[in-house]
Amino acid sequence: MLTLLQAPPFEALVPHLSPRHVTDSELSKSVGAIVNDVRIRGDAAVRDHTRRVDGIDLAPDTWEIPRGEWQGG
């Protein structure tokens, strides 16, 4: 299930974020590793990281939102 959030105010996002305390360098390394993995493995990496981070498994054929839906109509 997807939840629609509007920001700002960014405080609305706080309940949806993990309470992790990492340094900028740790975060940069983690994000860099994910981006590199996606460059190498493509959709399979996106799916794996979505499972790991978000706890959901979405098949690639469900990733695209039809234009009519994201354009409001």
mmCIF file of N, CA and C in Angstrom:
data_model
loop_
_atom_site.group_PDB
_atom_site.id
_atom_site.type_symbol
_atom_site.label_atom_id
_atom_site.label_comp_id
_atom_site.label_asym_id
_atom_site.label_seq_id
_atom_site.Cartn_x
_atom_site.Cartn_y
_atom_site.Cartn_z
ATOM 1 N N MET A 1 0.839 -1.168 0.000
ATOM 2 C CA MET A 1 0.000 0.000 0.000
ATOM 3 C C MET A 1 0.890 1.238 0.000
ATOM 4 N N LEU A 2 0.586 2.171 -0.848
ATOM 5 C CA LEU A 2 1.332 3.413 -0.906
ATOM 6 C C LEU A 2 0.582 4.494 -0.153
ATOM 7 N N THR A 3 1.343 5.344 0.541
ATOM 8 C CA THR A 3 0.755 6.463 1.253
ATOM 9 C C THR A 3 1.175 7.735 0.546
ATOM 10 N N LEU A 4 0.233 8.579 0.230
ATOM 11 C CA LEU A 4 0.526 9.846 -0.423
ATOM 12 C C LEU A 4 0.877 10.869 0.645
ATOM 13 N N LEU A 5 2.082 11.424 0.542
ATOM 14 C CA LEU A 5 2.528 12.450 1.476
ATOM 15 C C LEU A 5 2.846 13.707 0.704
ATOM 16 N N GLN A 6 2.509 14.821 1.263
ATOM 17 C CA GLN A 6 2.853 16.081 0.639
ATOM 18 C C GLN A 6 3.835 16.804 1.540
ATOM 19 N N ALA A 7 4.882 17.345 0.954
ATOM 20 C CA ALA A 7 5.890 18.058 1.735
ATOM 21 C C ALA A 7 6.334 19.268 0.926
ATOM 22 N N PRO A 8 6.718 20.370 1.504
ATOM 23 C CA PRO A 8 6.694 20.608 2.937
ATOM 24 C C PRO A 8 5.268 20.715 3.465
ATOM 25 N N PRO A 9 5.028 20.608 4.720
ATOM 26 C CA PRO A 9 6.010 20.567 5.796
ATOM 27 C C PRO A 9 6.656 19.190 5.895
ATOM 28 N N PHE A 10 7.954 19.161 6.014
ATOM 29 C CA PHE A 10 8.689 17.917 6.059
ATOM 30 C C PHE A 10 8.443 17.139 7.349
ATOM 31 N N GLU A 11 7.925 17.799 8.365
ATOM 32 C CA GLU A 11 7.607 17.116 9.617
ATOM 33 C C GLU A 11 6.603 15.984 9.381
ATOM 34 N N ALA A 12 5.797 16.108 8.333
ATOM 35 C CA ALA A 12 4.817 15.075 8.017
ATOM 36 C C ALA A 12 5.488 13.757 7.647
ATOM 37 N N LEU A 13 6.750 13.823 7.232
ATOM 38 C CA LEU A 13 7.468 12.619 6.835
ATOM 39 C C LEU A 13 8.076 11.876 8.014
ATOM 40 N N VAL A 14 8.293 12.550 9.131
ATOM 41 C CA VAL A 14 8.997 11.974 10.276
ATOM 42 C C VAL A 14 8.435 10.620 10.717
ATOM 43 N N PRO A 15 7.120 10.453 10.848
ATOM 44 C CA PRO A 15 6.613 9.142 11.291
ATOM 45 C C PRO A 15 6.916 8.007 10.317
ATOM 46 N N HIS A 16 7.249 8.337 9.083
ATOM 47 C CA HIS A 16 7.485 7.328 8.055
ATOM 48 C C HIS A 16 8.961 6.997 7.878
ATOM 49 N N LEU A 17 9.834 7.661 8.613
ATOM 50 C CA LEU A 17 11.269 7.465 8.485
ATOM 51 C C LEU A 17 11.797 6.605 9.616
ATOM 52 N N SER A 18 12.801 5.808 9.315
ATOM 53 C CA SER A 18 13.444 4.985 10.335
ATOM 54 C C SER A 18 14.281 5.876 11.239
ATOM 55 N N PRO A 19 14.315 5.576 12.529
ATOM 56 C CA PRO A 19 15.135 6.369 13.438
ATOM 57 C C PRO A 19 16.592 5.916 13.382
ATOM 58 N N ARG A 20 17.261 6.227 12.280
ATOM 59 C CA ARG A 20 18.656 5.834 12.111
ATOM 60 C C ARG A 20 19.542 7.049 12.302
ATOM 61 N N HIS A 21 20.648 6.809 12.943
ATOM 62 C CA HIS A 21 21.620 7.876 13.156
ATOM 63 C C HIS A 21 22.905 7.478 12.444
ATOM 64 N N VAL A 22 23.146 8.088 11.306
ATOM 65 C CA VAL A 22 24.346 7.793 10.539
ATOM 66 C C VAL A 22 25.028 9.097 10.176
ATOM 67 N N THR A 23 26.305 9.007 9.927
ATOM 68 C CA THR A 23 27.046 10.189 9.501
ATOM 69 C C THR A 23 26.854 10.399 8.015
ATOM 70 N N ASP A 24 27.160 11.589 7.553
ATOM 71 C CA ASP A 24 27.050 11.872 6.124
ATOM 72 C C ASP A 24 27.915 10.931 5.298
ATOM 73 N N SER A 25 29.105 10.613 5.799
ATOM 74 C CA SER A 25 29.985 9.728 5.027
ATOM 75 C C SER A 25 29.419 8.307 4.973
ATOM 76 N N GLU A 26 28.813 7.842 6.067
ATOM 77 C CA GLU A 26 28.189 6.516 6.064
ATOM 78 C C GLU A 26 27.015 6.481 5.092
ATOM 79 N N LEU A 27 26.224 7.541 5.122
ATOM 80 C CA LEU A 27 25.076 7.630 4.232
ATOM 81 C C LEU A 27 25.532 7.671 2.779
ATOM 82 N N SER A 28 26.550 8.468 2.499
ATOM 83 C CA SER A 28 27.078 8.567 1.134
ATOM 84 C C SER A 28 27.581 7.216 0.638
ATOM 85 N N LYS A 29 28.268 6.481 1.505
ATOM 86 C CA LYS A 29 28.760 5.155 1.117
ATOM 87 C C LYS A 29 27.606 4.205 0.833
ATOM 88 N N SER A 30 26.586 4.223 1.690
ATOM 89 C CA SER A 30 25.438 3.340 1.502
ATOM 90 C C SER A 30 24.697 3.648 0.212
ATOM 91 N N VAL A 31 24.430 4.927 -0.010
ATOM 92 C CA VAL A 31 23.714 5.328 -1.225
ATOM 93 C C VAL A 31 24.559 5.034 -2.456
ATOM 94 N N GLY A 32 25.851 5.314 -2.375
ATOM 95 C CA GLY A 32 26.749 5.031 -3.498
ATOM 96 C C GLY A 32 26.762 3.552 -3.851
ATOM 97 N N ALA A 33 26.759 2.696 -2.835
ATOM 98 C CA ALA A 33 26.748 1.254 -3.078
ATOM 99 C C ALA A 33 25.465 0.818 -3.767
ATOM 100 N N ILE A 34 24.340 1.400 -3.340
ATOM 101 C CA ILE A 34 23.055 1.064 -3.975
ATOM 102 C C ILE A 34 23.040 1.531 -5.423
ATOM 103 N N VAL A 35 23.458 2.769 -5.664
ATOM 104 C CA VAL A 35 23.466 3.308 -7.032
ATOM 105 C C VAL A 35 24.377 2.468 -7.923
ATOM 106 N N ASN A 36 25.542 2.100 -7.417
ATOM 107 C CA ASN A 36 26.467 1.280 -8.200
ATOM 108 C C ASN A 36 25.860 -0.087 -8.497
ATOM 109 N N ASP A 37 25.208 -0.677 -7.518
ATOM 110 C CA ASP A 37 24.559 -1.970 -7.720
ATOM 111 C C ASP A 37 23.479 -1.868 -8.788
ATOM 112 N N VAL A 38 22.709 -0.788 -8.767
ATOM 113 C CA VAL A 38 21.659 -0.597 -9.777
ATOM 114 C C VAL A 38 22.282 -0.408 -11.161
ATOM 115 N N ARG A 39 23.400 0.301 -11.238
ATOM 116 C CA ARG A 39 24.086 0.458 -12.541
ATOM 117 C C ARG A 39 24.497 -0.897 -13.102
ATOM 118 N N ILE A 40 24.975 -1.764 -12.213
ATOM 119 C CA ILE A 40 25.484 -3.058 -12.656
ATOM 120 C C ILE A 40 24.357 -4.055 -12.921
ATOM 121 N N ARG A 41 23.404 -4.163 -11.993
ATOM 122 C CA ARG A 41 22.381 -5.216 -12.074
ATOM 123 C C ARG A 41 21.005 -4.744 -12.515
ATOM 124 N N GLY A 42 20.817 -3.444 -12.648
ATOM 125 C CA GLY A 42 19.555 -2.912 -13.159
ATOM 126 C C GLY A 42 18.351 -3.195 -12.279
ATOM 127 N N ASP A 43 17.264 -3.597 -12.938
ATOM 128 C CA ASP A 43 15.987 -3.805 -12.244
ATOM 129 C C ASP A 43 16.081 -4.821 -11.103
ATOM 130 N N ALA A 44 16.909 -5.847 -11.273
ATOM 131 C CA ALA A 44 17.045 -6.853 -10.214
ATOM 132 C C ALA A 44 17.558 -6.203 -8.932
ATOM 133 N N ALA A 45 18.493 -5.276 -9.063
ATOM 134 C CA ALA A 45 19.018 -4.580 -7.886
ATOM 135 C C ALA A 45 17.956 -3.674 -7.269
ATOM 136 N N VAL A 46 17.204 -2.982 -8.102
ATOM 137 C CA VAL A 46 16.133 -2.122 -7.583
ATOM 138 C C VAL A 46 15.155 -2.967 -6.782
ATOM 139 N N ARG A 47 14.783 -4.098 -7.329
ATOM 140 C CA ARG A 47 13.830 -4.980 -6.643
ATOM 141 C C ARG A 47 14.407 -5.504 -5.324
ATOM 142 N N ASP A 48 15.672 -5.919 -5.337
ATOM 143 C CA ASP A 48 16.310 -6.420 -4.117
ATOM 144 C C ASP A 48 16.385 -5.348 -3.032
ATOM 145 N N HIS A 49 16.790 -4.143 -3.412
ATOM 146 C CA HIS A 49 16.918 -3.067 -2.426
ATOM 147 C C HIS A 49 15.547 -2.611 -1.915
ATOM 148 N N THR A 50 14.534 -2.655 -2.761
ATOM 149 C CA THR A 50 13.183 -2.317 -2.316
ATOM 150 C C THR A 50 12.686 -3.337 -1.297
ATOM 151 N N ARG A 51 12.986 -4.609 -1.548
ATOM 152 C CA ARG A 51 12.628 -5.650 -0.578
ATOM 153 C C ARG A 51 13.345 -5.421 0.744
ATOM 154 N N ARG A 52 14.637 -5.124 0.670
ATOM 155 C CA ARG A 52 15.444 -4.974 1.882
ATOM 156 C C ARG A 52 15.076 -3.716 2.657
ATOM 157 N N VAL A 53 14.964 -2.597 1.973
ATOM 158 C CA VAL A 53 14.739 -1.311 2.642
ATOM 159 C C VAL A 53 13.274 -1.100 3.002
ATOM 160 N N ASP A 54 12.387 -1.368 2.057
ATOM 161 C CA ASP A 54 10.964 -1.068 2.254
ATOM 162 C C ASP A 54 10.149 -2.267 2.721
ATOM 163 N N GLY A 55 10.724 -3.448 2.590
ATOM 164 C CA GLY A 55 10.012 -4.642 3.022
ATOM 165 C C GLY A 55 8.877 -5.056 2.115
ATOM 166 N N ILE A 56 8.941 -4.638 0.849
ATOM 167 C CA ILE A 56 7.910 -5.037 -0.114
ATOM 168 C C ILE A 56 8.581 -5.577 -1.370
ATOM 169 N N ASP A 57 7.886 -6.431 -2.057
ATOM 170 C CA ASP A 57 8.404 -7.012 -3.292
ATOM 171 C C ASP A 57 7.462 -6.657 -4.425
ATOM 172 N N LEU A 58 7.892 -5.742 -5.241
ATOM 173 C CA LEU A 58 7.087 -5.319 -6.381
ATOM 174 C C LEU A 58 7.728 -5.824 -7.667
ATOM 175 N N ALA A 59 6.972 -6.539 -8.453
ATOM 176 C CA ALA A 59 7.477 -7.010 -9.743
ATOM 177 C C ALA A 59 7.699 -5.812 -10.659
ATOM 178 N N PRO A 60 8.761 -5.837 -11.464
ATOM 179 C CA PRO A 60 9.066 -4.705 -12.347
ATOM 180 C C PRO A 60 7.905 -4.262 -13.238
ATOM 181 N N ASP A 61 7.034 -5.188 -13.613
ATOM 182 C CA ASP A 61 5.921 -4.790 -14.486
ATOM 183 C C ASP A 61 4.861 -3.967 -13.755
ATOM 184 N N THR A 62 5.021 -3.800 -12.426
ATOM 185 C CA THR A 62 4.079 -2.968 -11.661
ATOM 186 C C THR A 62 4.667 -1.601 -11.318
ATOM 187 N N TRP A 63 5.903 -1.337 -11.729
ATOM 188 C CA TRP A 63 6.578 -0.094 -11.337
ATOM 189 C C TRP A 63 6.047 1.138 -12.056
ATOM 190 N N GLU A 64 5.627 0.979 -13.279
ATOM 191 C CA GLU A 64 5.199 2.145 -14.057
ATOM 192 C C GLU A 64 3.774 2.535 -13.698
ATOM 193 N N ILE A 65 3.582 3.806 -13.400
ATOM 194 C CA ILE A 65 2.252 4.337 -13.115
ATOM 195 C C ILE A 65 1.732 4.939 -14.415
ATOM 196 N N PRO A 66 0.567 4.513 -14.867
ATOM 197 C CA PRO A 66 0.029 5.054 -16.116
ATOM 198 C C PRO A 66 -0.064 6.583 -16.080
ATOM 199 N N ARG A 67 0.264 7.196 -17.205
ATOM 200 C CA ARG A 67 0.291 8.661 -17.308
ATOM 201 C C ARG A 67 -1.005 9.295 -16.807
ATOM 202 N N GLY A 68 -2.116 8.727 -17.103
ATOM 203 C CA GLY A 68 -3.393 9.286 -16.669
ATOM 204 C C GLY A 68 -3.515 9.360 -15.150
ATOM 205 N N GLU A 69 -2.902 8.420 -14.452
ATOM 206 C CA GLU A 69 -2.965 8.415 -12.982
ATOM 207 C C GLU A 69 -2.068 9.487 -12.381
ATOM 208 N N TRP A 70 -0.831 9.634 -12.881
ATOM 209 C CA TRP A 70 0.062 10.620 -12.266
ATOM 210 C C TRP A 70 -0.182 12.029 -12.775
ATOM 211 N N GLN A 71 -0.942 12.159 -13.821
ATOM 212 C CA GLN A 71 -1.300 13.498 -14.272
ATOM 213 C C GLN A 71 -2.663 13.923 -13.762
ATOM 214 N N GLY A 72 -3.228 13.108 -12.898
ATOM 215 C CA GLY A 72 -4.489 13.478 -12.279
ATOM 216 C C GLY A 72 -5.721 13.176 -13.104
ATOM 217 N N GLY A 73 -5.566 12.287 -14.048
ATOM 218 C CA GLY A 73 -6.758 12.096 -14.692
ATOM 219 C C GLY A 73 -7.107 11.232 -15.734
#
